[in-house]
């Protein structure tokens, strides 16, 4: 799908990512995405979004949705995202996301969206009955990124295809409207081709009950995941009950290849400890799981318990969280409005000068 990129101006590096306010945040969201968001703050300007418009592609109870939006915001802050230096907000407060998504609905092709594996998984056999929004979800995601002309998108492995689609949409917009972009004095291309940043030892954290399934909010078994709000006892129990195999841990990474559950736990340890799987195996190669799991419980509790405590404290003051989201939205809107003025001109809409 991706054609060679046209010559592009130097876009200012800008990080954008989003998390859905649906159900509990879990260790996969934390290690695959939020810890990366925190790390990028030192080197980049960052925009982190609670994607409430995406959430309603499947039914959400309004009161629960409000609570979940505040909880994800609290998680961002409890994990170390600084909403003063960077931008933290919820998507529905900046109308440019929805407006650009409409334009992208008219740029993206049915065939592109038909190939999205996440839609196929979520819709399953019930395609006729899912919302239209679930199908066009990736166009809104492209709009989230491109309404800021963001260049880098930290995500877990499962979002790679969606970020690649955002690149294809950016490229097709740049090509389709090339003459209008140039005539309007916008340079050769209007949108950058955003790059997915999928990094670290835990880009795809698997279920604790089944090493072949992704850890997910929607798994029926709570023992499949560690929630960011779990207390120390729950974390310990879930790790102790996590599925393993009877062999001791290998000393080298290639020994993990045929052992998905062992691979997953070693990856989790490495990510929590800010190190690599090879380093973890240097320490625990030859150990039984009983020894390794005890160390993993200590590490996970030490890292995650303070986050749960801070989330609890923050969510007790919803007005404070709402003020953070309002401030972030005001700052995001200024950027999004500037992009949208250009988009309207390029597409050929008439607007107030
Ligand atoms: P969401 O809300 O499902 O997940 C948020 C982030 O967590 C990552 N993640 C995982 N990483 C590793 N292992 C796992 N088991 C795991 N489960 C989830 C996801 O990859 C994601 O980075 N469509 C997005 C939200 C979104 C977005 C965007 C992201 C909307 N607009 C623009 C980036 C840019 C989603 O549903 O993520």
mmCIF file of C-alpha atoms and ligand atoms in Angstrom:
data_model
loop_
_atom_site.group_PDB
_atom_site.id
_atom_site.type_symbol
_atom_site.label_atom_id
_atom_site.label_comp_id
_atom_site.label_asym_id
_atom_site.label_seq_id
_atom_site.Cartn_x
_atom_site.Cartn_y
_atom_site.Cartn_z
ATOM 1 C CA UNK A 1 0.000 0.000 0.000
ATOM 2 C CA UNK A 2 2.769 2.452 0.939
ATOM 3 C CA UNK A 3 4.292 4.281 -2.038
ATOM 4 C CA UNK A 4 7.661 6.055 -1.872
ATOM 5 C CA UNK A 5 7.319 9.232 0.169
ATOM 6 C CA UNK A 6 7.264 12.539 -1.686
ATOM 7 C CA UNK A 7 9.970 15.023 -0.790
ATOM 8 C CA UNK A 8 8.774 16.355 2.517
ATOM 9 C CA UNK A 9 9.661 19.495 4.409
ATOM 10 C CA UNK A 10 11.309 19.047 7.766
ATOM 11 C CA UNK A 11 8.367 18.543 10.107
ATOM 12 C CA UNK A 12 9.110 19.401 13.705
ATOM 13 C CA UNK A 13 9.385 16.166 15.748
ATOM 14 C CA UNK A 14 6.182 15.786 17.733
ATOM 15 C CA UNK A 15 4.901 12.759 19.640
ATOM 16 C CA UNK A 16 1.203 11.873 19.738
ATOM 17 C CA UNK A 17 -0.510 8.854 21.247
ATOM 18 C CA UNK A 18 -3.878 7.858 22.657
ATOM 19 C CA UNK A 19 -5.463 5.414 25.086
ATOM 20 C CA UNK A 20 -9.121 4.374 25.114
ATOM 21 C CA UNK A 21 -11.160 4.960 28.270
ATOM 22 C CA UNK A 22 -12.787 1.533 28.235
ATOM 23 C CA UNK A 23 -12.441 -0.824 31.183
ATOM 24 C CA UNK A 24 -9.373 -1.242 33.331
ATOM 25 C CA UNK A 25 -5.929 -0.187 32.192
ATOM 26 C CA UNK A 26 -3.582 -3.146 32.476
ATOM 27 C CA UNK A 27 0.086 -4.060 32.451
ATOM 28 C CA UNK A 28 0.077 -4.307 28.623
ATOM 29 C CA UNK A 29 -1.082 -0.684 28.296
ATOM 30 C CA UNK A 30 1.457 0.342 30.907
ATOM 31 C CA UNK A 31 4.530 -1.437 29.504
ATOM 32 C CA UNK A 32 3.640 -1.288 25.805
ATOM 33 C CA UNK A 33 2.568 2.347 25.780
ATOM 34 C CA UNK A 34 2.435 4.496 28.928
ATOM 35 C CA UNK A 35 6.023 3.869 30.110
ATOM 36 C CA UNK A 36 7.140 4.822 26.592
ATOM 37 C CA UNK A 37 5.041 8.008 26.781
ATOM 38 C CA UNK A 38 6.796 8.912 30.025
ATOM 39 C CA UNK A 39 10.285 8.292 28.577
ATOM 40 C CA UNK A 40 9.660 10.390 25.445
ATOM 41 C CA UNK A 41 8.833 13.481 27.503
ATOM 42 C CA UNK A 42 12.540 14.172 28.043
ATOM 43 C CA UNK A 43 13.402 14.346 24.363
ATOM 44 C CA UNK A 44 10.220 15.401 22.556
ATOM 45 C CA UNK A 45 7.177 17.615 22.734
ATOM 46 C CA UNK A 46 4.322 15.231 23.470
ATOM 47 C CA UNK A 47 0.546 15.163 23.186
ATOM 48 C CA UNK A 48 -1.283 12.374 25.037
ATOM 49 C CA UNK A 49 -4.973 11.914 24.443
ATOM 50 C CA UNK A 50 -7.790 10.036 26.155
ATOM 51 C CA UNK A 51 -9.669 8.886 23.068
ATOM 52 C CA UNK A 52 -13.285 9.051 24.184
ATOM 53 C CA UNK A 53 -14.636 9.327 20.612
ATOM 54 C CA UNK A 54 -13.032 5.973 19.862
ATOM 55 C CA UNK A 55 -14.528 4.490 23.030
ATOM 56 C CA UNK A 56 -18.118 4.975 21.811
ATOM 57 C CA UNK A 57 -17.558 2.826 18.725
ATOM 58 C CA UNK A 58 -18.885 0.165 21.099
ATOM 59 C CA UNK A 59 -21.637 0.923 23.626
ATOM 60 C CA UNK A 60 -20.481 2.744 26.783
ATOM 61 C CA UNK A 61 -22.674 3.552 29.761
ATOM 62 C CA UNK A 62 -22.366 7.387 29.991
ATOM 63 C CA UNK A 63 -21.586 7.502 33.721
ATOM 64 C CA UNK A 64 -18.984 4.736 33.317
ATOM 65 C CA UNK A 65 -17.413 6.526 30.361
ATOM 66 C CA UNK A 66 -17.003 9.745 32.361
ATOM 67 C CA UNK A 67 -15.374 7.785 35.163
ATOM 68 C CA UNK A 68 -13.051 5.956 32.765
ATOM 69 C CA UNK A 69 -11.924 9.196 31.084
ATOM 70 C CA UNK A 70 -10.885 10.564 34.473
ATOM 71 C CA UNK A 71 -9.245 7.270 35.418
ATOM 72 C CA UNK A 72 -7.053 7.130 32.299
ATOM 73 C CA UNK A 73 -6.073 10.762 32.897
ATOM 74 C CA UNK A 74 -5.200 9.889 36.501
ATOM 75 C CA UNK A 75 -3.131 6.930 35.255
ATOM 76 C CA UNK A 76 -1.166 9.165 32.860
ATOM 77 C CA UNK A 77 -0.306 11.526 35.683
ATOM 78 C CA UNK A 78 0.328 8.825 38.288
ATOM 79 C CA UNK A 79 2.766 7.147 35.861
ATOM 80 C CA UNK A 80 4.731 10.391 35.482
ATOM 81 C CA UNK A 81 3.326 12.320 32.522
ATOM 82 C CA UNK A 82 3.625 16.054 33.159
ATOM 83 C CA UNK A 83 0.458 17.824 31.932
ATOM 84 C CA UNK A 84 2.069 21.251 32.285
ATOM 85 C CA UNK A 85 5.124 20.607 30.114
ATOM 86 C CA UNK A 86 3.194 18.469 27.640
ATOM 87 C CA UNK A 87 -0.460 18.216 26.596
ATOM 88 C CA UNK A 88 -2.946 15.811 28.203
ATOM 89 C CA UNK A 89 -6.588 16.060 27.108
ATOM 90 C CA UNK A 90 -9.655 14.155 25.978
ATOM 91 C CA UNK A 91 -10.384 13.912 22.270
ATOM 92 C CA UNK A 92 -14.041 15.017 22.281
ATOM 93 C CA UNK A 93 -13.087 18.491 23.530
ATOM 94 C CA UNK A 94 -11.192 19.263 20.311
ATOM 95 C CA UNK A 95 -13.584 19.147 17.360
ATOM 96 C CA UNK A 96 -10.783 19.074 14.769
ATOM 97 C CA UNK A 97 -10.364 15.327 15.373
ATOM 98 C CA UNK A 98 -13.890 14.549 14.194
ATOM 99 C CA UNK A 99 -13.737 17.059 11.345
ATOM 100 C CA UNK A 100 -10.464 15.709 9.951
ATOM 101 C CA UNK A 101 -11.729 12.141 10.401
ATOM 102 C CA UNK A 102 -14.590 13.006 8.026
ATOM 103 C CA UNK A 103 -12.163 14.302 5.414
ATOM 104 C CA UNK A 104 -10.112 11.113 5.853
ATOM 105 C CA UNK A 105 -13.260 8.990 5.450
ATOM 106 C CA UNK A 106 -13.305 10.476 1.977
ATOM 107 C CA UNK A 107 -9.578 9.838 1.375
ATOM 108 C CA UNK A 108 -9.203 6.269 2.724
ATOM 109 C CA UNK A 109 -10.487 3.421 0.542
ATOM 110 C CA UNK A 110 -12.913 0.684 1.605
ATOM 111 C CA UNK A 111 -10.320 -1.921 0.661
ATOM 112 C CA UNK A 112 -7.789 -0.416 3.078
ATOM 113 C CA UNK A 113 -10.202 -0.531 6.008
ATOM 114 C CA UNK A 114 -11.396 -3.996 5.046
ATOM 115 C CA UNK A 115 -7.870 -5.236 5.660
ATOM 116 C CA UNK A 116 -7.682 -3.974 9.271
ATOM 117 C CA UNK A 117 -7.172 -7.012 11.500
ATOM 118 C CA UNK A 118 -8.452 -5.272 14.635
ATOM 119 C CA UNK A 119 -11.821 -4.617 12.972
ATOM 120 C CA UNK A 120 -12.036 -8.250 11.911
ATOM 121 C CA UNK A 121 -11.242 -9.392 15.469
ATOM 122 C CA UNK A 122 -13.654 -6.958 17.133
ATOM 123 C CA UNK A 123 -16.516 -7.431 14.695
ATOM 124 C CA UNK A 124 -16.090 -11.208 14.517
ATOM 125 C CA UNK A 125 -19.002 -12.885 12.764
ATOM 126 C CA UNK A 126 -21.402 -10.068 13.643
ATOM 127 C CA UNK A 127 -20.279 -7.560 10.981
ATOM 128 C CA UNK A 128 -23.816 -6.473 10.094
ATOM 129 C CA UNK A 129 -24.518 -5.365 13.646
ATOM 130 C CA UNK A 130 -21.396 -3.464 14.694
ATOM 131 C CA UNK A 131 -21.392 0.334 14.503
ATOM 132 C CA UNK A 132 -20.195 2.126 11.381
ATOM 133 C CA UNK A 133 -17.800 3.950 13.736
ATOM 134 C CA UNK A 134 -16.017 0.684 14.526
ATOM 135 C CA UNK A 135 -15.264 0.272 10.819
ATOM 136 C CA UNK A 136 -14.009 3.837 10.290
ATOM 137 C CA UNK A 137 -12.151 3.835 13.636
ATOM 138 C CA UNK A 138 -8.713 3.852 11.915
ATOM 139 C CA UNK A 139 -9.596 7.039 9.985
ATOM 140 C CA UNK A 140 -10.302 8.808 13.279
ATOM 141 C CA UNK A 141 -7.009 7.490 14.628
ATOM 142 C CA UNK A 142 -5.198 8.909 11.580
ATOM 143 C CA UNK A 143 -6.967 12.222 12.220
ATOM 144 C CA UNK A 144 -5.844 12.199 15.890
ATOM 145 C CA UNK A 145 -2.224 11.987 14.813
ATOM 146 C CA UNK A 146 -2.323 14.210 11.739
ATOM 147 C CA UNK A 147 -4.444 17.037 13.126
ATOM 148 C CA UNK A 148 -1.229 17.887 15.045
ATOM 149 C CA UNK A 149 1.012 16.835 12.142
ATOM 150 C CA UNK A 150 2.696 14.544 14.659
ATOM 151 C CA UNK A 151 5.763 12.648 13.458
ATOM 152 C CA UNK A 152 6.154 9.875 16.069
ATOM 153 C CA UNK A 153 3.536 7.574 17.573
ATOM 154 C CA UNK A 154 4.498 5.329 20.509
ATOM 155 C CA UNK A 155 2.183 2.295 20.588
ATOM 156 C CA UNK A 156 2.133 -1.414 21.357
ATOM 157 C CA UNK A 157 2.558 -3.936 18.547
ATOM 158 C CA UNK A 158 -1.221 -4.308 18.076
ATOM 159 C CA UNK A 159 -1.555 -0.717 16.786
ATOM 160 C CA UNK A 160 1.159 -0.961 14.122
ATOM 161 C CA UNK A 161 -1.258 -1.601 11.266
ATOM 162 C CA UNK A 162 -3.349 1.425 12.255
ATOM 163 C CA UNK A 163 -0.321 3.753 12.290
ATOM 164 C CA UNK A 164 0.712 2.401 8.895
ATOM 165 C CA UNK A 165 -2.762 3.208 7.621
ATOM 166 C CA UNK A 166 -2.327 6.761 8.944
ATOM 167 C CA UNK A 167 0.825 6.992 6.802
ATOM 168 C CA UNK A 168 -1.080 5.798 3.750
ATOM 169 C CA UNK A 169 -3.851 8.327 4.367
ATOM 170 C CA UNK A 170 -1.324 11.151 4.821
ATOM 171 C CA UNK A 171 0.387 10.156 1.618
ATOM 172 C CA UNK A 172 -2.813 9.917 -0.413
ATOM 173 C CA UNK A 173 -3.993 13.309 0.883
ATOM 174 C CA UNK A 174 -0.616 14.825 -0.048
ATOM 175 C CA UNK A 175 -0.820 13.298 -3.538
ATOM 176 C CA UNK A 176 -4.516 13.894 -4.256
ATOM 177 C CA UNK A 177 -4.329 17.541 -3.221
ATOM 178 C CA UNK A 178 -0.721 18.117 -4.324
ATOM 179 C CA UNK A 179 -1.515 20.997 -6.697
ATOM 180 C CA UNK A 180 -3.786 22.702 -4.175
ATOM 181 C CA UNK A 181 -1.164 22.288 -1.437
ATOM 182 C CA UNK A 182 1.486 23.926 -3.609
ATOM 183 C CA UNK A 183 -0.842 26.659 -4.954
ATOM 184 C CA UNK A 184 -1.886 27.506 -1.407
ATOM 185 C CA UNK A 185 1.753 28.042 -0.444
ATOM 186 C CA UNK A 186 1.796 25.066 1.953
ATOM 187 C CA UNK A 187 4.974 23.530 0.504
ATOM 188 C CA UNK A 188 5.192 20.183 -1.304
ATOM 189 C CA UNK A 189 3.279 18.107 1.220
ATOM 190 C CA UNK A 190 0.862 19.029 4.005
ATOM 191 C CA UNK A 191 1.091 16.011 6.313
ATOM 192 C CA UNK A 192 4.172 14.158 7.577
ATOM 193 C CA UNK A 193 4.204 10.366 7.341
ATOM 194 C CA UNK A 194 4.027 9.450 11.031
ATOM 195 C CA UNK A 195 6.337 6.738 12.334
ATOM 196 C CA UNK A 196 5.212 4.101 14.815
ATOM 197 C CA UNK A 197 7.573 3.775 17.793
ATOM 198 C CA UNK A 198 7.274 0.183 18.982
ATOM 199 C CA UNK A 199 10.116 -0.326 21.396
ATOM 200 C CA UNK A 200 11.277 -2.232 24.445
ATOM 201 C CA UNK A 201 10.946 -5.813 25.679
ATOM 202 C CA UNK A 202 7.145 -5.673 26.185
ATOM 203 C CA UNK A 203 5.552 -4.383 22.984
ATOM 204 C CA UNK A 204 3.072 -7.262 23.092
ATOM 205 C CA UNK A 205 2.309 -8.391 26.645
ATOM 206 C CA UNK A 206 0.447 -11.688 26.620
ATOM 207 C CA UNK A 207 -2.316 -13.054 28.870
ATOM 208 C CA UNK A 208 -1.042 -14.570 32.131
ATOM 209 C CA UNK A 209 -3.365 -17.551 31.507
ATOM 210 C CA UNK A 210 -2.494 -18.216 27.867
ATOM 211 C CA UNK A 211 0.788 -17.218 26.232
ATOM 212 C CA UNK A 212 -0.797 -17.215 22.777
ATOM 213 C CA UNK A 213 -3.377 -14.500 23.595
ATOM 214 C CA UNK A 214 -2.727 -10.780 24.035
ATOM 215 C CA UNK A 215 -3.317 -9.334 27.514
ATOM 216 C CA UNK A 216 -6.537 -7.393 27.055
ATOM 217 C CA UNK A 217 -9.223 -5.408 28.857
ATOM 218 C CA UNK A 218 -11.904 -7.599 27.358
ATOM 219 C CA UNK A 219 -10.622 -11.019 28.522
ATOM 220 C CA UNK A 220 -13.311 -12.629 30.696
ATOM 221 C CA UNK A 221 -10.732 -13.816 33.251
ATOM 222 C CA UNK A 222 -9.354 -11.139 35.572
ATOM 223 C CA UNK A 223 -6.446 -13.535 36.228
ATOM 224 C CA UNK A 224 -5.328 -13.013 32.633
ATOM 225 C CA UNK A 225 -4.164 -9.456 33.352
ATOM 226 C CA UNK A 226 -2.675 -7.223 36.026
ATOM 227 C CA UNK A 227 -4.754 -4.062 36.298
ATOM 228 C CA UNK A 228 -3.072 -0.774 37.171
ATOM 229 C CA UNK A 229 -5.521 -0.476 40.069
ATOM 230 C CA UNK A 230 -4.725 -3.950 41.535
ATOM 231 C CA UNK A 231 -3.421 -4.005 45.112
ATOM 232 C CA UNK A 232 -0.295 -5.880 46.196
ATOM 233 C CA UNK A 233 -2.221 -9.053 47.103
ATOM 234 C CA UNK A 234 -3.979 -9.226 43.765
ATOM 235 C CA UNK A 235 -0.710 -8.668 41.871
ATOM 236 C CA UNK A 236 1.026 -11.413 43.895
ATOM 237 C CA UNK A 237 -1.820 -13.899 43.411
ATOM 238 C CA UNK A 238 -2.046 -13.304 39.666
ATOM 239 C CA UNK A 239 1.696 -13.767 39.162
ATOM 240 C CA UNK A 240 1.778 -16.900 41.332
ATOM 241 C CA UNK A 241 -1.093 -18.386 39.326
ATOM 242 C CA UNK A 242 0.372 -17.345 35.960
ATOM 243 C CA UNK A 243 0.726 -20.272 33.546
ATOM 244 C CA UNK A 244 4.271 -21.568 33.077
ATOM 245 C CA UNK A 245 5.951 -24.783 31.948
ATOM 246 C CA UNK A 246 7.905 -27.311 34.067
ATOM 247 C CA UNK A 247 11.425 -26.436 32.830
ATOM 248 C CA UNK A 248 13.801 -24.046 34.605
ATOM 249 C CA UNK A 249 14.470 -20.728 32.828
ATOM 250 C CA UNK A 250 16.971 -20.859 29.968
ATOM 251 C CA UNK A 251 20.216 -18.863 30.089
ATOM 252 C CA UNK A 252 19.828 -17.365 26.629
ATOM 253 C CA UNK A 253 17.031 -15.638 24.775
ATOM 254 C CA UNK A 254 16.760 -18.230 22.025
ATOM 255 C CA UNK A 255 15.769 -20.768 24.713
ATOM 256 C CA UNK A 256 12.525 -18.735 25.128
ATOM 257 C CA UNK A 257 11.441 -19.240 21.517
ATOM 258 C CA UNK A 258 9.226 -22.260 21.965
ATOM 259 C CA UNK A 259 8.056 -21.176 25.458
ATOM 260 C CA UNK A 260 5.499 -18.324 25.133
ATOM 261 C CA UNK A 261 4.563 -18.120 28.834
ATOM 262 C CA UNK A 262 8.193 -18.036 29.987
ATOM 263 C CA UNK A 263 8.986 -15.492 27.268
ATOM 264 C CA UNK A 264 6.110 -13.286 28.420
ATOM 265 C CA UNK A 265 7.102 -13.286 32.100
ATOM 266 C CA UNK A 266 10.756 -12.605 31.275
ATOM 267 C CA UNK A 267 9.678 -9.731 28.992
ATOM 268 C CA UNK A 268 7.501 -8.293 31.757
ATOM 269 C CA UNK A 269 10.377 -8.521 34.249
ATOM 270 C CA UNK A 270 12.774 -6.853 31.806
ATOM 271 C CA UNK A 271 10.367 -4.015 31.016
ATOM 272 C CA UNK A 272 9.505 -3.366 34.676
ATOM 273 C CA UNK A 273 13.192 -3.339 35.561
ATOM 274 C CA UNK A 274 14.170 -1.185 32.574
ATOM 275 C CA UNK A 275 16.543 -3.797 31.226
ATOM 276 C CA UNK A 276 16.613 -6.486 28.502
ATOM 277 C CA UNK A 277 15.459 -10.112 28.392
ATOM 278 C CA UNK A 278 19.104 -11.192 27.923
ATOM 279 C CA UNK A 279 20.043 -9.392 31.132
ATOM 280 C CA UNK A 280 17.172 -11.024 33.060
ATOM 281 C CA UNK A 281 18.235 -14.467 31.819
ATOM 282 C CA UNK A 282 21.818 -13.795 32.812
ATOM 283 C CA UNK A 283 20.523 -13.422 36.366
ATOM 284 C CA UNK A 284 17.778 -16.092 36.409
ATOM 285 C CA UNK A 285 18.928 -18.672 33.803
ATOM 286 C CA UNK A 286 18.694 -22.121 35.432
ATOM 287 C CA UNK A 287 16.271 -20.909 38.162
ATOM 288 C CA UNK A 288 12.919 -22.570 38.810
ATOM 289 C CA UNK A 289 9.780 -20.516 38.194
ATOM 290 C CA UNK A 290 9.061 -20.459 41.930
ATOM 291 C CA UNK A 291 12.228 -18.402 42.484
ATOM 292 C CA UNK A 292 11.682 -16.211 39.430
ATOM 293 C CA UNK A 293 8.026 -15.547 40.220
ATOM 294 C CA UNK A 294 8.860 -14.484 43.780
ATOM 295 C CA UNK A 295 11.319 -11.911 42.395
ATOM 296 C CA UNK A 296 8.756 -10.796 39.797
ATOM 297 C CA UNK A 297 6.103 -10.305 42.497
ATOM 298 C CA UNK A 298 8.482 -8.078 44.493
ATOM 299 C CA UNK A 299 9.399 -6.060 41.426
ATOM 300 C CA UNK A 300 5.826 -5.686 40.139
ATOM 301 C CA UNK A 301 4.486 -4.662 43.548
ATOM 302 C CA UNK A 302 7.308 -2.151 44.045
ATOM 303 C CA UNK A 303 6.659 -0.562 40.627
ATOM 304 C CA UNK A 304 2.871 -0.750 40.396
ATOM 305 C CA UNK A 305 1.574 -0.206 43.949
ATOM 306 C CA UNK A 306 2.596 3.462 44.122
ATOM 307 C CA UNK A 307 0.794 4.047 40.798
ATOM 308 C CA UNK A 308 -2.417 2.467 42.094
ATOM 309 C CA UNK A 309 -2.178 4.594 45.260
ATOM 310 C CA UNK A 310 -1.641 7.799 43.305
ATOM 311 C CA UNK A 311 -4.492 6.991 40.889
ATOM 312 C CA UNK A 312 -6.803 6.501 43.842
ATOM 313 C CA UNK A 313 -5.776 9.834 45.328
ATOM 314 C CA UNK A 314 -6.189 11.686 42.016
ATOM 315 C CA UNK A 315 -9.577 10.199 41.133
ATOM 316 C CA UNK A 316 -10.945 11.402 44.471
ATOM 317 C CA UNK A 317 -10.716 14.936 43.075
ATOM 318 C CA UNK A 318 -12.543 14.835 39.711
ATOM 319 C CA UNK A 319 -12.644 18.656 39.475
ATOM 320 C CA UNK A 320 -8.837 18.742 39.462
ATOM 321 C CA UNK A 321 -8.692 16.145 36.675
ATOM 322 C CA UNK A 322 -11.345 17.996 34.668
ATOM 323 C CA UNK A 323 -9.285 21.198 34.976
ATOM 324 C CA UNK A 324 -6.208 19.385 33.605
ATOM 325 C CA UNK A 325 -8.259 18.101 30.652
ATOM 326 C CA UNK A 326 -9.776 21.530 29.988
ATOM 327 C CA UNK A 327 -6.362 23.198 29.998
ATOM 328 C CA UNK A 328 -4.851 20.497 27.755
ATOM 329 C CA UNK A 329 -7.808 20.747 25.366
ATOM 330 C CA UNK A 330 -7.442 24.533 25.102
ATOM 331 C CA UNK A 331 -3.793 24.156 24.126
ATOM 332 C CA UNK A 332 -4.478 21.237 21.750
ATOM 333 C CA UNK A 333 -7.330 23.146 20.059
ATOM 334 C CA UNK A 334 -5.033 26.001 19.052
ATOM 335 C CA UNK A 335 -2.779 23.537 17.205
ATOM 336 C CA UNK A 336 -5.620 21.538 15.680
ATOM 337 C CA UNK A 337 -7.447 24.674 14.491
ATOM 338 C CA UNK A 338 -4.339 25.853 12.655
ATOM 339 C CA UNK A 339 -4.056 22.519 10.815
ATOM 340 C CA UNK A 340 -7.770 22.518 9.984
ATOM 341 C CA UNK A 341 -7.704 26.012 8.475
ATOM 342 C CA UNK A 342 -5.110 24.699 6.023
ATOM 343 C CA UNK A 343 -7.064 21.509 5.344
ATOM 344 C CA UNK A 344 -10.248 23.459 4.545
ATOM 345 C CA UNK A 345 -8.369 25.701 2.091
ATOM 346 C CA UNK A 346 -6.589 22.768 0.457
ATOM 347 C CA UNK A 347 -9.773 20.715 0.039
ATOM 348 C CA UNK A 348 -11.629 23.696 -1.434
ATOM 349 C CA UNK A 349 -14.030 24.658 1.336
ATOM 350 C CA UNK A 350 -14.910 28.320 1.772
ATOM 351 C CA UNK A 351 -14.241 29.728 5.246
ATOM 352 C CA UNK A 352 -14.105 33.057 7.033
ATOM 353 C CA UNK A 353 -10.664 34.653 6.503
HETATM 354 P P1 LIG B 1 -5.772 0.922 23.442
HETATM 355 O O1 LIG B 1 -6.551 1.840 24.297
HETATM 356 O O2 LIG B 1 -6.332 -0.423 23.123
HETATM 357 O O3 LIG B 1 -4.348 0.674 24.089
HETATM 358 C C1 LIG B 1 -3.529 1.739 24.509
HETATM 359 C C2 LIG B 1 -2.075 1.414 24.213
HETATM 360 O O4 LIG B 1 -1.702 0.204 24.893
HETATM 361 C C3 LIG B 1 -1.101 -0.699 23.961
HETATM 362 N N1 LIG B 1 -1.428 -2.089 24.358
HETATM 363 C C4 LIG B 1 -0.519 -3.043 24.559
HETATM 364 N N2 LIG B 1 0.834 -3.027 24.491
HETATM 365 C C5 LIG B 1 1.486 -4.179 24.779
HETATM 366 N N3 LIG B 1 0.846 -5.329 25.137
HETATM 367 C C6 LIG B 1 -0.509 -5.401 25.211
HETATM 368 N N4 LIG B 1 -1.121 -6.515 25.584
HETATM 369 C C7 LIG B 1 -1.248 -4.203 24.927
HETATM 370 N N5 LIG B 1 -2.578 -3.901 24.915
HETATM 371 C C8 LIG B 1 -2.659 -2.598 24.560
HETATM 372 C C9 LIG B 1 -1.724 -0.337 22.629
HETATM 373 O O5 LIG B 1 -0.926 -0.778 21.547
HETATM 374 C C10 LIG B 1 -1.814 1.172 22.715
HETATM 375 O O6 LIG B 1 -0.585 1.764 22.353
HETATM 376 N N6 LIG B 1 -6.449 2.701 18.816
HETATM 377 C C11 LIG B 1 -5.707 2.882 20.051
HETATM 378 C C12 LIG B 1 -5.887 4.242 20.683
HETATM 379 C C13 LIG B 1 -5.648 5.409 19.766
HETATM 380 C C14 LIG B 1 -4.376 5.870 19.321
HETATM 381 C C15 LIG B 1 -4.653 7.001 18.523
HETATM 382 C C16 LIG B 1 -3.068 5.447 19.540
HETATM 383 C C17 LIG B 1 -6.584 6.227 19.230
HETATM 384 N N7 LIG B 1 -5.990 7.185 18.500
HETATM 385 C C18 LIG B 1 -3.619 7.721 17.914
HETATM 386 C C19 LIG B 1 -2.043 6.170 18.908
HETATM 387 C C20 LIG B 1 -2.323 7.282 18.106
HETATM 388 C C21 LIG B 1 -6.166 1.847 21.066
HETATM 389 O O7 LIG B 1 -7.251 1.330 20.980
HETATM 390 O O8 LIG B 1 -5.322 1.652 22.097
#
